[in-house]
Coordinates of C-alpha atoms in Angstrom, one line a residue:
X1 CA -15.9 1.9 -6.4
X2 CA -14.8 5.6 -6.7
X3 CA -12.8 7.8 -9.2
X4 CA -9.2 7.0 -8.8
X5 CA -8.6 8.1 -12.2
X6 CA -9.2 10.2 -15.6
X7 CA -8.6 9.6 -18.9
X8 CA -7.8 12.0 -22.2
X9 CA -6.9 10.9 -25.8
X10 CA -4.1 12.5 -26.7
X11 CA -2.5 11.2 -30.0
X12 CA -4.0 9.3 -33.1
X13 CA -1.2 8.4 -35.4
X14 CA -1.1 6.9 -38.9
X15 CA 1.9 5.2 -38.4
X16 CA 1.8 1.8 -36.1
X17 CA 2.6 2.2 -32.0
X18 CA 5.0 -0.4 -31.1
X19 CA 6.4 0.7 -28.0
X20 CA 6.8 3.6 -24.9
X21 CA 8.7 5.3 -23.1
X22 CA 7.7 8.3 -20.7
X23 CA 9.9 10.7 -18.0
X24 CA 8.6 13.9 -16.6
X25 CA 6.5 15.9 -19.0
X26 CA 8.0 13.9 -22.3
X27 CA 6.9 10.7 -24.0
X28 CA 8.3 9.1 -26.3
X29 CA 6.5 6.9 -28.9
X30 CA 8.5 3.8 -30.5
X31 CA 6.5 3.0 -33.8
X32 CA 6.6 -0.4 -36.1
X33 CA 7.9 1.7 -38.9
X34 CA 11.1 2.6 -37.1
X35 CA 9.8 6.3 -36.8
X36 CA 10.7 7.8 -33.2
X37 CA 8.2 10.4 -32.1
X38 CA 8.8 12.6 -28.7
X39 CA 6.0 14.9 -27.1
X40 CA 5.6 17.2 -24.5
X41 CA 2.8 16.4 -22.6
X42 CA 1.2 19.2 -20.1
X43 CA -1.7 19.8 -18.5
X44 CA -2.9 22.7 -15.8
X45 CA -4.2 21.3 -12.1
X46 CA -8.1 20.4 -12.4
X47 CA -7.8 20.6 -16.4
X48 CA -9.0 17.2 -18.0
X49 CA -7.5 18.6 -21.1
X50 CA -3.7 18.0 -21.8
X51 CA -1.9 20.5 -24.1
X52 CA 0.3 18.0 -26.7
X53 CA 3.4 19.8 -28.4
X54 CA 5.9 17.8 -30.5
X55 CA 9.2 18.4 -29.9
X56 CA 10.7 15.7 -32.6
X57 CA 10.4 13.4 -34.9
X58 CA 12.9 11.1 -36.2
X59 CA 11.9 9.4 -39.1
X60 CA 14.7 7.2 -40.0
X61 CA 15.5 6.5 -36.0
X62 CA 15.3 2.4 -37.0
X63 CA 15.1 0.6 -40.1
X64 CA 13.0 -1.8 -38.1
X65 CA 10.1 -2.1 -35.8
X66 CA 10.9 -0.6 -32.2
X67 CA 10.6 -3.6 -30.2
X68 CA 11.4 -1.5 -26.8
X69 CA 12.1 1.6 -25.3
X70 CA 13.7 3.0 -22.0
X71 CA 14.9 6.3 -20.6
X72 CA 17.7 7.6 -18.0
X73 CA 16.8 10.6 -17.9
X74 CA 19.9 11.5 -15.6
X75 CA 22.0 10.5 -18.0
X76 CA 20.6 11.8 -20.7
X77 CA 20.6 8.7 -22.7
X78 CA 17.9 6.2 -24.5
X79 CA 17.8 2.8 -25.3
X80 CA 16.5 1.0 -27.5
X81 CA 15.6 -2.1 -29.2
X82 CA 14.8 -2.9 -32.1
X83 CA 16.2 -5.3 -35.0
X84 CA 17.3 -7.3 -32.4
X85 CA 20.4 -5.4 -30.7
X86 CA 20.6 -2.4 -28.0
X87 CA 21.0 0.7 -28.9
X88 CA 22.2 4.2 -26.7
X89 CA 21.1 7.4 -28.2
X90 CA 21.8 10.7 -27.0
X91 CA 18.9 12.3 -26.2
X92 CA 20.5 15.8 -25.4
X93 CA 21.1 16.2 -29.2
X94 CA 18.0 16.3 -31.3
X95 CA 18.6 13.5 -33.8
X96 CA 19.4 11.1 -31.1
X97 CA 22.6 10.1 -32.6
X98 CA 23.8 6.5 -31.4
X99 CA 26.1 6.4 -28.2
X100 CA 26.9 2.9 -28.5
X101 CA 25.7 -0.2 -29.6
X102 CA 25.7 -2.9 -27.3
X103 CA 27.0 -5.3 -29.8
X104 CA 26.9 -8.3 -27.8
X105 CA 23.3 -8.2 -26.9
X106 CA 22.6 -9.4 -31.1
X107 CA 20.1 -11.6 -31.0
X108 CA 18.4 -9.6 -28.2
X109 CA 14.6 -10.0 -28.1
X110 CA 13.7 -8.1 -24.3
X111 CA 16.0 -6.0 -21.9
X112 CA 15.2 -4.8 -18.1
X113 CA 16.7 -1.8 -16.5
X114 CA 17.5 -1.5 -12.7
X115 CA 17.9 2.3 -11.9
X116 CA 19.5 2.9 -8.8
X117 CA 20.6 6.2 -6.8
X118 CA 23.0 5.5 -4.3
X119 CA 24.4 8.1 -1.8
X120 CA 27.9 7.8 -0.8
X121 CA 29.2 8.5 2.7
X122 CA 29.9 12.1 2.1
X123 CA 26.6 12.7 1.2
X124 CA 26.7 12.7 -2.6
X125 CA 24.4 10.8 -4.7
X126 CA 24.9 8.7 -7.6
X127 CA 22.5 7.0 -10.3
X128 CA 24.0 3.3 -11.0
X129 CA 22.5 2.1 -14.3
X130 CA 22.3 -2.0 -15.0
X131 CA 21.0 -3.7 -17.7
X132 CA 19.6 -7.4 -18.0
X133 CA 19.3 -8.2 -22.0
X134 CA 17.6 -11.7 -23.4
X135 CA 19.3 -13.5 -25.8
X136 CA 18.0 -17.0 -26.5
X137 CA 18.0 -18.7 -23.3
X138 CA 20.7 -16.1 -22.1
X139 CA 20.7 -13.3 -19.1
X140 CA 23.2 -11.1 -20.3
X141 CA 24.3 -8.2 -17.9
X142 CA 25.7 -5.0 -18.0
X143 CA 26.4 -1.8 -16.1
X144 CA 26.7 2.0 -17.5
X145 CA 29.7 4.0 -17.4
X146 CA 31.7 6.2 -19.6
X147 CA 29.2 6.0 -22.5
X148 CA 29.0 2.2 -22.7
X149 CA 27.8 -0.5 -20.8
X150 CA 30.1 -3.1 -19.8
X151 CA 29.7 -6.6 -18.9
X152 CA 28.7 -6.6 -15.2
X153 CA 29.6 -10.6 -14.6
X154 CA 32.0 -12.7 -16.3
X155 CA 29.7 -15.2 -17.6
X156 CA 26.2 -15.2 -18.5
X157 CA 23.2 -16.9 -17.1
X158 CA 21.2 -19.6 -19.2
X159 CA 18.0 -20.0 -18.3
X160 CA 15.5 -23.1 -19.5
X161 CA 12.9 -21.3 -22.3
X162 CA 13.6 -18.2 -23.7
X163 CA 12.3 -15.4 -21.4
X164 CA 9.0 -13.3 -22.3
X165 CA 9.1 -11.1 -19.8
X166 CA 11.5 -10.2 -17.3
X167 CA 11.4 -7.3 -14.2
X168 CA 14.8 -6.6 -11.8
X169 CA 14.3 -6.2 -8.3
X170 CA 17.5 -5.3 -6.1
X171 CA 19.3 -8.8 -6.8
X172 CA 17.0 -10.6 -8.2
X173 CA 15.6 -11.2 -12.1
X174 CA 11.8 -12.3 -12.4
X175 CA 11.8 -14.3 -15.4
X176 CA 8.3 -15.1 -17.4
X177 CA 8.9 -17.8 -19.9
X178 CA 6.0 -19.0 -22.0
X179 CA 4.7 -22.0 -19.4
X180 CA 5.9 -20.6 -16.2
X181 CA 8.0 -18.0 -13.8
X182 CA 11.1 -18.5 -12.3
X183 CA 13.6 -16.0 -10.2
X184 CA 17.3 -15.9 -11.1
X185 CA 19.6 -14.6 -8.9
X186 CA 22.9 -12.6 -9.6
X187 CA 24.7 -15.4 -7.6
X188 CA 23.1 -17.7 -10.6
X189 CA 21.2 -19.7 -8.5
X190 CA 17.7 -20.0 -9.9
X191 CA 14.2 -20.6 -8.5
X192 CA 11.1 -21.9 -10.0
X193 CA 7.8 -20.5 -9.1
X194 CA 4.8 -21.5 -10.6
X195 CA 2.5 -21.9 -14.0
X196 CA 1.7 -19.2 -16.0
X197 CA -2.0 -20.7 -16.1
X198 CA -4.6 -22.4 -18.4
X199 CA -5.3 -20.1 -21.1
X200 CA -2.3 -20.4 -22.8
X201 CA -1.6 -16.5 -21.7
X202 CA 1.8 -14.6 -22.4
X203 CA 3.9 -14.0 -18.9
X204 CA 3.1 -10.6 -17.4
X205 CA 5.5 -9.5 -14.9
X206 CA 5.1 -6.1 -13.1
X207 CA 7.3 -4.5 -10.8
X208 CA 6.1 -2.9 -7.4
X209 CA 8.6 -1.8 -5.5
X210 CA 12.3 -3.0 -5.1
X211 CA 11.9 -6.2 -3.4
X212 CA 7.7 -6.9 -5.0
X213 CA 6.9 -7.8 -8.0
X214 CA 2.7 -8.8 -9.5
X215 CA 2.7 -12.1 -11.8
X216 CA -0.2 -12.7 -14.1
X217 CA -2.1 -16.0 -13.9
X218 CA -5.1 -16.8 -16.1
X219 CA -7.2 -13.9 -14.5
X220 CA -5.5 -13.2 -11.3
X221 CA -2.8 -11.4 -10.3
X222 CA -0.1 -12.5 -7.6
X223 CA 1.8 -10.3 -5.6
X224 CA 5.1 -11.8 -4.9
X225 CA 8.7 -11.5 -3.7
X226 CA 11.8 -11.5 -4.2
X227 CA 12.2 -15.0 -2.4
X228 CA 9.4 -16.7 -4.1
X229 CA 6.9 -16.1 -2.0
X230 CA 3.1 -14.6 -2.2
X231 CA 3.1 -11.3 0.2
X232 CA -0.9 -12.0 0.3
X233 CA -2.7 -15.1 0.6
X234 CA -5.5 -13.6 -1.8
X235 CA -4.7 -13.1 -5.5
X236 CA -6.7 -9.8 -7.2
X237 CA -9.2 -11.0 -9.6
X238 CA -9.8 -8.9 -13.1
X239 CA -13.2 -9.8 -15.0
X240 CA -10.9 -11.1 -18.1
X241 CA -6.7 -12.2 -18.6
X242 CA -5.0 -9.1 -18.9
X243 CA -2.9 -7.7 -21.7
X244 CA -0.6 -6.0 -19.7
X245 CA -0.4 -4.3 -15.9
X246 CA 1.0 -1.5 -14.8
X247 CA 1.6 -0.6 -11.0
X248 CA 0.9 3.3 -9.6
X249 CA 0.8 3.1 -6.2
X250 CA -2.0 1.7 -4.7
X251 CA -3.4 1.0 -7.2
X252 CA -2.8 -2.0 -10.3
X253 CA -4.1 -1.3 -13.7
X254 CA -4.7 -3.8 -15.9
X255 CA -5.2 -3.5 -19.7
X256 CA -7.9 -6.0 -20.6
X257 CA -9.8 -6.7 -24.1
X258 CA -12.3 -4.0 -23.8
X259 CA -11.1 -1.9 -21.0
X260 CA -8.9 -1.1 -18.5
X261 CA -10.1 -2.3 -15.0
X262 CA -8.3 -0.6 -11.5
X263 CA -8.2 -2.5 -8.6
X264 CA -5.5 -2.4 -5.3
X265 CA -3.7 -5.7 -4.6
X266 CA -4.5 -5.1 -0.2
X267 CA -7.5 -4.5 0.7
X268 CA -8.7 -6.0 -3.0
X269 CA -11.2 -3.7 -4.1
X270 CA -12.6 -2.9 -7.9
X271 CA -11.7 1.0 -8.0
X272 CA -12.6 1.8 -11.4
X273 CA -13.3 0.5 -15.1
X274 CA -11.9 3.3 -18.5
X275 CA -13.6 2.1 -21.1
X276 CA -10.4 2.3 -22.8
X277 CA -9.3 -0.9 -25.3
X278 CA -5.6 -0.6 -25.3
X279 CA -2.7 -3.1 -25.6
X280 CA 0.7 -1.0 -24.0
X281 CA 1.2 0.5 -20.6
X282 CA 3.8 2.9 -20.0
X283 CA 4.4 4.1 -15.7
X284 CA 5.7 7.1 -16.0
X285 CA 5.6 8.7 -12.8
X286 CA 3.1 8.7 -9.5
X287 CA -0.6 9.7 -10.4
X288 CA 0.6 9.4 -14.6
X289 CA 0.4 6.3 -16.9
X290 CA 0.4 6.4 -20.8
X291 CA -1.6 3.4 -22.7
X292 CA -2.2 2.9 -25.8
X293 CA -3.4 1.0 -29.0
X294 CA -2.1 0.3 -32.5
X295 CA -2.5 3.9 -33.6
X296 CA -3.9 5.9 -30.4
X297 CA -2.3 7.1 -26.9
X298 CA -4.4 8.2 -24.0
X299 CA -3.2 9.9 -20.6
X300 CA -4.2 8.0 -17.4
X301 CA -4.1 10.4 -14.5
X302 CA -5.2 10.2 -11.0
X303 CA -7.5 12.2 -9.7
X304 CA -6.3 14.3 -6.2
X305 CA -5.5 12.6 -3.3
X306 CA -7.9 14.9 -1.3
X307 CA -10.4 14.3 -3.2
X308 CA -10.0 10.7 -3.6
X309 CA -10.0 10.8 0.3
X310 CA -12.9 12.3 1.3
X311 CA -14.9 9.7 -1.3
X312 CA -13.1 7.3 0.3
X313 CA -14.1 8.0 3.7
X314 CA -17.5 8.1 2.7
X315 CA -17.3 4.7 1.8
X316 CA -15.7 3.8 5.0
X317 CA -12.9 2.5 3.0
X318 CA -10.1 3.6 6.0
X319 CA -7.0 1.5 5.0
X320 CA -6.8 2.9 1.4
X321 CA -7.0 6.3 3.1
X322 CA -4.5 6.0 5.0
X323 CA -2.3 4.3 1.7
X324 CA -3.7 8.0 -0.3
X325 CA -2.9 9.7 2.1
X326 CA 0.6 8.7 3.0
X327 CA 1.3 9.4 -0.9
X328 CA -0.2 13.3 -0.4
X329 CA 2.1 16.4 -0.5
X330 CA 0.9 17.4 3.1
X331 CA 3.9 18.6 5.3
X332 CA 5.0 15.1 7.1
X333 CA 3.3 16.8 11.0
X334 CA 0.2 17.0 8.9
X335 CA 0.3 13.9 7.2
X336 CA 0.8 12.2 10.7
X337 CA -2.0 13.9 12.1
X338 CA -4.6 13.1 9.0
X339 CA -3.2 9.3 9.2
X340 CA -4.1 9.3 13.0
X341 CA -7.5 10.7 12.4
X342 CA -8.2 8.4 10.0
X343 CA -7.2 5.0 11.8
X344 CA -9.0 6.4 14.5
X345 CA -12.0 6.5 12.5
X346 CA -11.1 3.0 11.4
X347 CA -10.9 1.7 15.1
X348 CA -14.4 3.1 15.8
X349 CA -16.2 1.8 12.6
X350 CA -14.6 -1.7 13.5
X351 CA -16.1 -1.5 17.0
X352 CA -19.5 -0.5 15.3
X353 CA -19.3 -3.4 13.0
X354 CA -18.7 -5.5 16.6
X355 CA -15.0 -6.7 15.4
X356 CA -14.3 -5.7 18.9
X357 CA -11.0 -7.2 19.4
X358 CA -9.0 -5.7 16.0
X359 CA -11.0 -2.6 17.1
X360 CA -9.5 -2.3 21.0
X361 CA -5.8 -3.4 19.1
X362 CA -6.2 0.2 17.2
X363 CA -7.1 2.3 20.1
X364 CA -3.9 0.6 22.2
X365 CA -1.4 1.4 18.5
X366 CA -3.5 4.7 18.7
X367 CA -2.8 5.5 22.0
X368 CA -6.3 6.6 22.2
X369 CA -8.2 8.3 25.4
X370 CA -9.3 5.2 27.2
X371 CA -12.1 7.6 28.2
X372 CA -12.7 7.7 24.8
X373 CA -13.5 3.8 24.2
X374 CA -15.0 3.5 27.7
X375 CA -17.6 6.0 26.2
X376 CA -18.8 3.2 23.8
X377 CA -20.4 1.0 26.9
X378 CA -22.8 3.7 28.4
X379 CA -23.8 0.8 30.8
X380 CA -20.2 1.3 32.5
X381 CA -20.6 4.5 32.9
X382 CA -21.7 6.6 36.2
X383 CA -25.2 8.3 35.6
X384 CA -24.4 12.5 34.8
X385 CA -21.9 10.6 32.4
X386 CA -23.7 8.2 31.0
X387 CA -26.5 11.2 30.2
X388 CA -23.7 13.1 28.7
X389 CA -23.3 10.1 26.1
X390 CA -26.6 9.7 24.6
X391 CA -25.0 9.5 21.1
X392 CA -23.5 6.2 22.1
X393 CA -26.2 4.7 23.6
X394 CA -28.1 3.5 20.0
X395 CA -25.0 1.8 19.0
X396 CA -24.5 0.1 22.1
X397 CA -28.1 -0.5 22.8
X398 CA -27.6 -3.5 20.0
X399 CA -24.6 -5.2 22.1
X400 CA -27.0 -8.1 23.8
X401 CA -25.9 -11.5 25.0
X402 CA -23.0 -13.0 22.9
X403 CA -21.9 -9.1 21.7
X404 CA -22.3 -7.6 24.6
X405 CA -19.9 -10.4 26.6
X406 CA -17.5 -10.1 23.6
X407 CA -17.4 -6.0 23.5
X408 CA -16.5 -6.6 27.5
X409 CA -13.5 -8.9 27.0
X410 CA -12.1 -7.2 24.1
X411 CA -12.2 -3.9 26.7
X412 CA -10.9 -5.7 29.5
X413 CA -7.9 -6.8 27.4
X414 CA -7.7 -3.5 26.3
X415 CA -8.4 -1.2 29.7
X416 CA -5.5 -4.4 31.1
X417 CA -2.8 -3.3 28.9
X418 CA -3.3 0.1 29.3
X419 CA -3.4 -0.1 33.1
X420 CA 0.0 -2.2 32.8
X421 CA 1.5 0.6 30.7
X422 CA 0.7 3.2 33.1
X423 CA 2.3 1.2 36.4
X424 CA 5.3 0.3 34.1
X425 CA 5.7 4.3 34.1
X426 CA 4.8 4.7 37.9
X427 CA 8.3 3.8 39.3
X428 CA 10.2 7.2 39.2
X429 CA 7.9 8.8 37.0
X430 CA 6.4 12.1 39.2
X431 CA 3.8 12.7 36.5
X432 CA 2.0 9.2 38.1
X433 CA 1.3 11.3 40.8
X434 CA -0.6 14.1 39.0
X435 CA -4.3 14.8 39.7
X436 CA -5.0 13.3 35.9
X437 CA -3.4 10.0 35.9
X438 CA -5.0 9.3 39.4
X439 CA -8.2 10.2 37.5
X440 CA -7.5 7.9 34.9
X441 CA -6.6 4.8 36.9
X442 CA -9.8 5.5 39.1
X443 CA -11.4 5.5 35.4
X444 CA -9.5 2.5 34.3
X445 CA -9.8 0.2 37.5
X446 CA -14.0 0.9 38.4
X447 CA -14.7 0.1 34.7
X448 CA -12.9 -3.3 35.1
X449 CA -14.7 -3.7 38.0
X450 CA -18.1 -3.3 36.1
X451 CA -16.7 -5.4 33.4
X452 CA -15.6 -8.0 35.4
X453 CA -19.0 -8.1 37.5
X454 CA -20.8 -9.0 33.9
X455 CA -18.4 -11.8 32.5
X456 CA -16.0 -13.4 35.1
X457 CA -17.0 -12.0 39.3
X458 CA -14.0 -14.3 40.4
X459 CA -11.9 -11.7 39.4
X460 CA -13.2 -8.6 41.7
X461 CA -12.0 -9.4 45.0
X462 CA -7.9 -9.5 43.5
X463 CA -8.9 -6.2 41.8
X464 CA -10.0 -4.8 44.6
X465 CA -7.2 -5.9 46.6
X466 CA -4.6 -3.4 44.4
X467 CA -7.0 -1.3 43.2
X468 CA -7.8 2.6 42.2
X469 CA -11.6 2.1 42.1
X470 CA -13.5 5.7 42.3
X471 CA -15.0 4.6 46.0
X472 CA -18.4 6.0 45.6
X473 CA -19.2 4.2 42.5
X474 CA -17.4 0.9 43.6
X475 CA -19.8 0.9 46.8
X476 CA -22.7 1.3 44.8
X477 CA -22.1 -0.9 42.5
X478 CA -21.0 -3.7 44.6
X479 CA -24.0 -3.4 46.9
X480 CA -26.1 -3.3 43.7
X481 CA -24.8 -6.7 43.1
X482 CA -25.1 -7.4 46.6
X483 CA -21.0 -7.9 46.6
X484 CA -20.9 -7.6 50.3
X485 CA -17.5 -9.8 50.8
X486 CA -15.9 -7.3 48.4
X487 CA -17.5 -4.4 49.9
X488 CA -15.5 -5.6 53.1
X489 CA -12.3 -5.4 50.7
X490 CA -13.1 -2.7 49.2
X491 CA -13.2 -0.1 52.6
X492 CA -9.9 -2.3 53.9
X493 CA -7.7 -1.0 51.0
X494 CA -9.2 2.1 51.3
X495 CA -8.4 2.5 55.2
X496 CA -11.9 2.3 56.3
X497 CA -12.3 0.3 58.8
X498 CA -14.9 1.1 60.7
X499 CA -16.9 0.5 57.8
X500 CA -15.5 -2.8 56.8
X501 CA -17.0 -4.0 60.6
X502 CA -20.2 -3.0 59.8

């Protein structure tokens, strides 16, 4: 566990929080009273506290709860429900006055918004706004333009139970009913997926990216997509059902009874607990997520990538390095180079943990010095070099019997594909020729040589026969294994007759 996140109070209200909605700096709060509150939130870099400022408050917004709230900022434009119909308000005046009302979405009890920003051939970008209302056991949908929206399909979907909670991913609707998920399709085909579990739970659907999407199941979460099926075989566990999730990348929140917990869906880890009881999430953007209870809101905010990182790291927790890291604001040539240290680091710790296999697979995607991974079997190495890597010697020291044979297949795999990479280059390619790569295939093709002497000595005499074993080392090696029929090979590819007849 590490510190992905901190947490500030930031409002305690008298009137009853029924729903949010957050872009940029400003939240909005929805309350059960109809009131409609909107804050500027800001904080300075490294400062836990968060300076609060309200900019309005519209008392008579609704003469009903606010069931739901969403923003387009680009347009300027907020939506609401509430008495059981959409709303548009005008954000850019500061009563909100109504837009539109949406008057066949009466009856409305949940709407989901897919924001997209399409750029056009010439370069220009768009922001195309859709809407997917539930009314009854009815999809309705919609588009924005002109001020309204307008009926983006002739007829409406029905669906078999009311939906309870509902998420749009590029074509797709995921639908939570009270028993169950399903997907519906804009081409109205539908798909069932599965139970929403024992414990009599509402559906909790969470979006994670355009084509992903986390379902909630008694205490697990599923990550799915948007053709039905899991992206993991592994579900994350939370200590207790949650209320609600939200999704900041990589990292899933989820609101339980007494707290929030933080955990990431791949590799599943328990980041965090906030010892926060809410009951509403609101994403508003990377790093930042509003929650709150009846009558308080609290600011979630990550903690810096850097230094989340470097904890990381500590931890030997590589592949959610790599994930921070690829979210940082480093220039994209630094990024690369952090990512590559990092992996690297990743490669070796699997090697010291003896997964040797996965470990030689992310030296070959690393293109790592094959020098470099040779290093980690002293044994293979010639004497002055072998003295020169004492701090490898107690790790390897521990490879014995079952390890040790394993650790010298996964490198003969690996020192294999790296040889066949270099020949694939040799035709045409003057830089085969050059002092360095000779040095590296005398590297590459005496270490097999050693390797193969320990685990399979069948296959010497064909390496030998189109080899660039160092000859020094090969002779000593194969008379220390008294190798003498290979010696013989060994002087013939290397023109040395004479020697061969002795």
């Amino acid at each position: 566990m590490h510190e992905a996140y901190e947490y500030a109070q930031l409002l305690k209200l008298t009137v009853h929080i029924e729903s949010l909605a957050a872009y940029g700096d400003h939240l909005l709060v929805g309350t059960k009273q109809g009131h409609l509150l909107m804050y500027k939130v800001t904080s300075q870099y490294g400062d836990p506290k968060h300076e609060v400022t309200l900019l309005r408050y519209s008392k008579h917004f609704s003469k009903k709860p606010i069931q739901q709230l969403a923003v387009v900022p680009e347009y300027d434009i907020l939506i609401r429900l509430s008495d059981n119909i959409i709303c548009v308000h005008d954000m850019s005046i500061i009563n909100f006055p109504t837009i539109t009302t949406v008057q066949q979405t009466k009856g409305a009890t949940l709407f989901t918004l897919d924001v997209k920003h399409p750029t056009s051939l010439t370069g220009g970008s768009s922001v195309l706004v859709r809407m997917c209302a539930v009314v009854k056991r009815r999809l309705l949908f919609f588009y924005w333009k002109n001020g309204d929206f307008h009926p983006l399909m002739q007829d409406d979907i029905t669906v078999k139970d009311v939906p309870r909670a509902l998420v749009w991913c590029n074509e797709t609707i995921c639908v939570g009913f009270k028993g169950e998920y399903s997907l519906v399709y804009l081409d109205k085909t539908q798909k069932d997926l599965f139970p929403t579990g024992t414990k009599h739970q509402e559906p909790s659907v969470t979006k994670v990216s355009e084509d992903t999407f986390v379902l909630g199941k008694d205490t697990q979460s599923v990550l799915m997509n948007t053709a039905g099926d899991a992206v993991f075989n592994l579900a994350v566990k939370w200590s207790e059902v949650p209320i609600q999730q939200a999704y900041d990348e990589p990292y899933l929140l989820a609101l339980l009874p007494e707290s929030i917990e933080v955990r990431t869906v791949e590799p599943h880890l328990l980041i965090q607990s906030l010892p926060l009881k809410a009951r509403l999430a609101c994403y508003c953007k990377q790093g930042l997520v509003y929650v709150a209870s009846t009558e308080h809101v609290w600011c979630v905010q990550s903690l810096p990538v850097t230094k989340q990182i470097h904890v990381l790291l500590e931890q030997k927790q590589f592949q959610l390095a790599v994930k921070l890291t690829n979210l940082s604001d480093d220039l994209e040539e630094e990024k690369a180079k952090n990512i590559h240290q990092i992996k690297t680091l990743y490669a070796f710790d699997l090697f010291h943990n003896k997964k040797f296999h996965v470990s030689m697979k992310e030296f070959l995607k690393l293109d790592t010095d094959p020098y470099e991974v040779i290093r980690l079997f002293p044994m293979l190495l010639p004497q002055q070099a072998r003295d020169d890597a004492k701090t490898s010697v107690k790790v390897v020291e521990l490879l014995e019997d079952m390890d040790l044979e394993s650790g010298l297949l996964a490198l003969i795999e690996y020192l294999t594909e790296v040889r066949r990479k270099i020949l694939e280059k040799k035709s045409g390619d003057k830089s085969f020729e050059s002092k360095s790569t000779q040095q590296l295939m005398q590297i590459i093709d005496t270490t097999l040589l050693k390797c193969y002497l320990q685990t399979n000595d069948a296959l010497v005499a064909p390496l030998l026969r189109r080899n660039y074993c160092h000859l020094e080392e090969t002779e000593h090696t194969l008379k220390k294994h008294h190798k003498y029929s290979e010696l013989i090979i060994l002087y013939q590819t290397k023109g040395l007759h004479h020697k061969a007849l002795e």
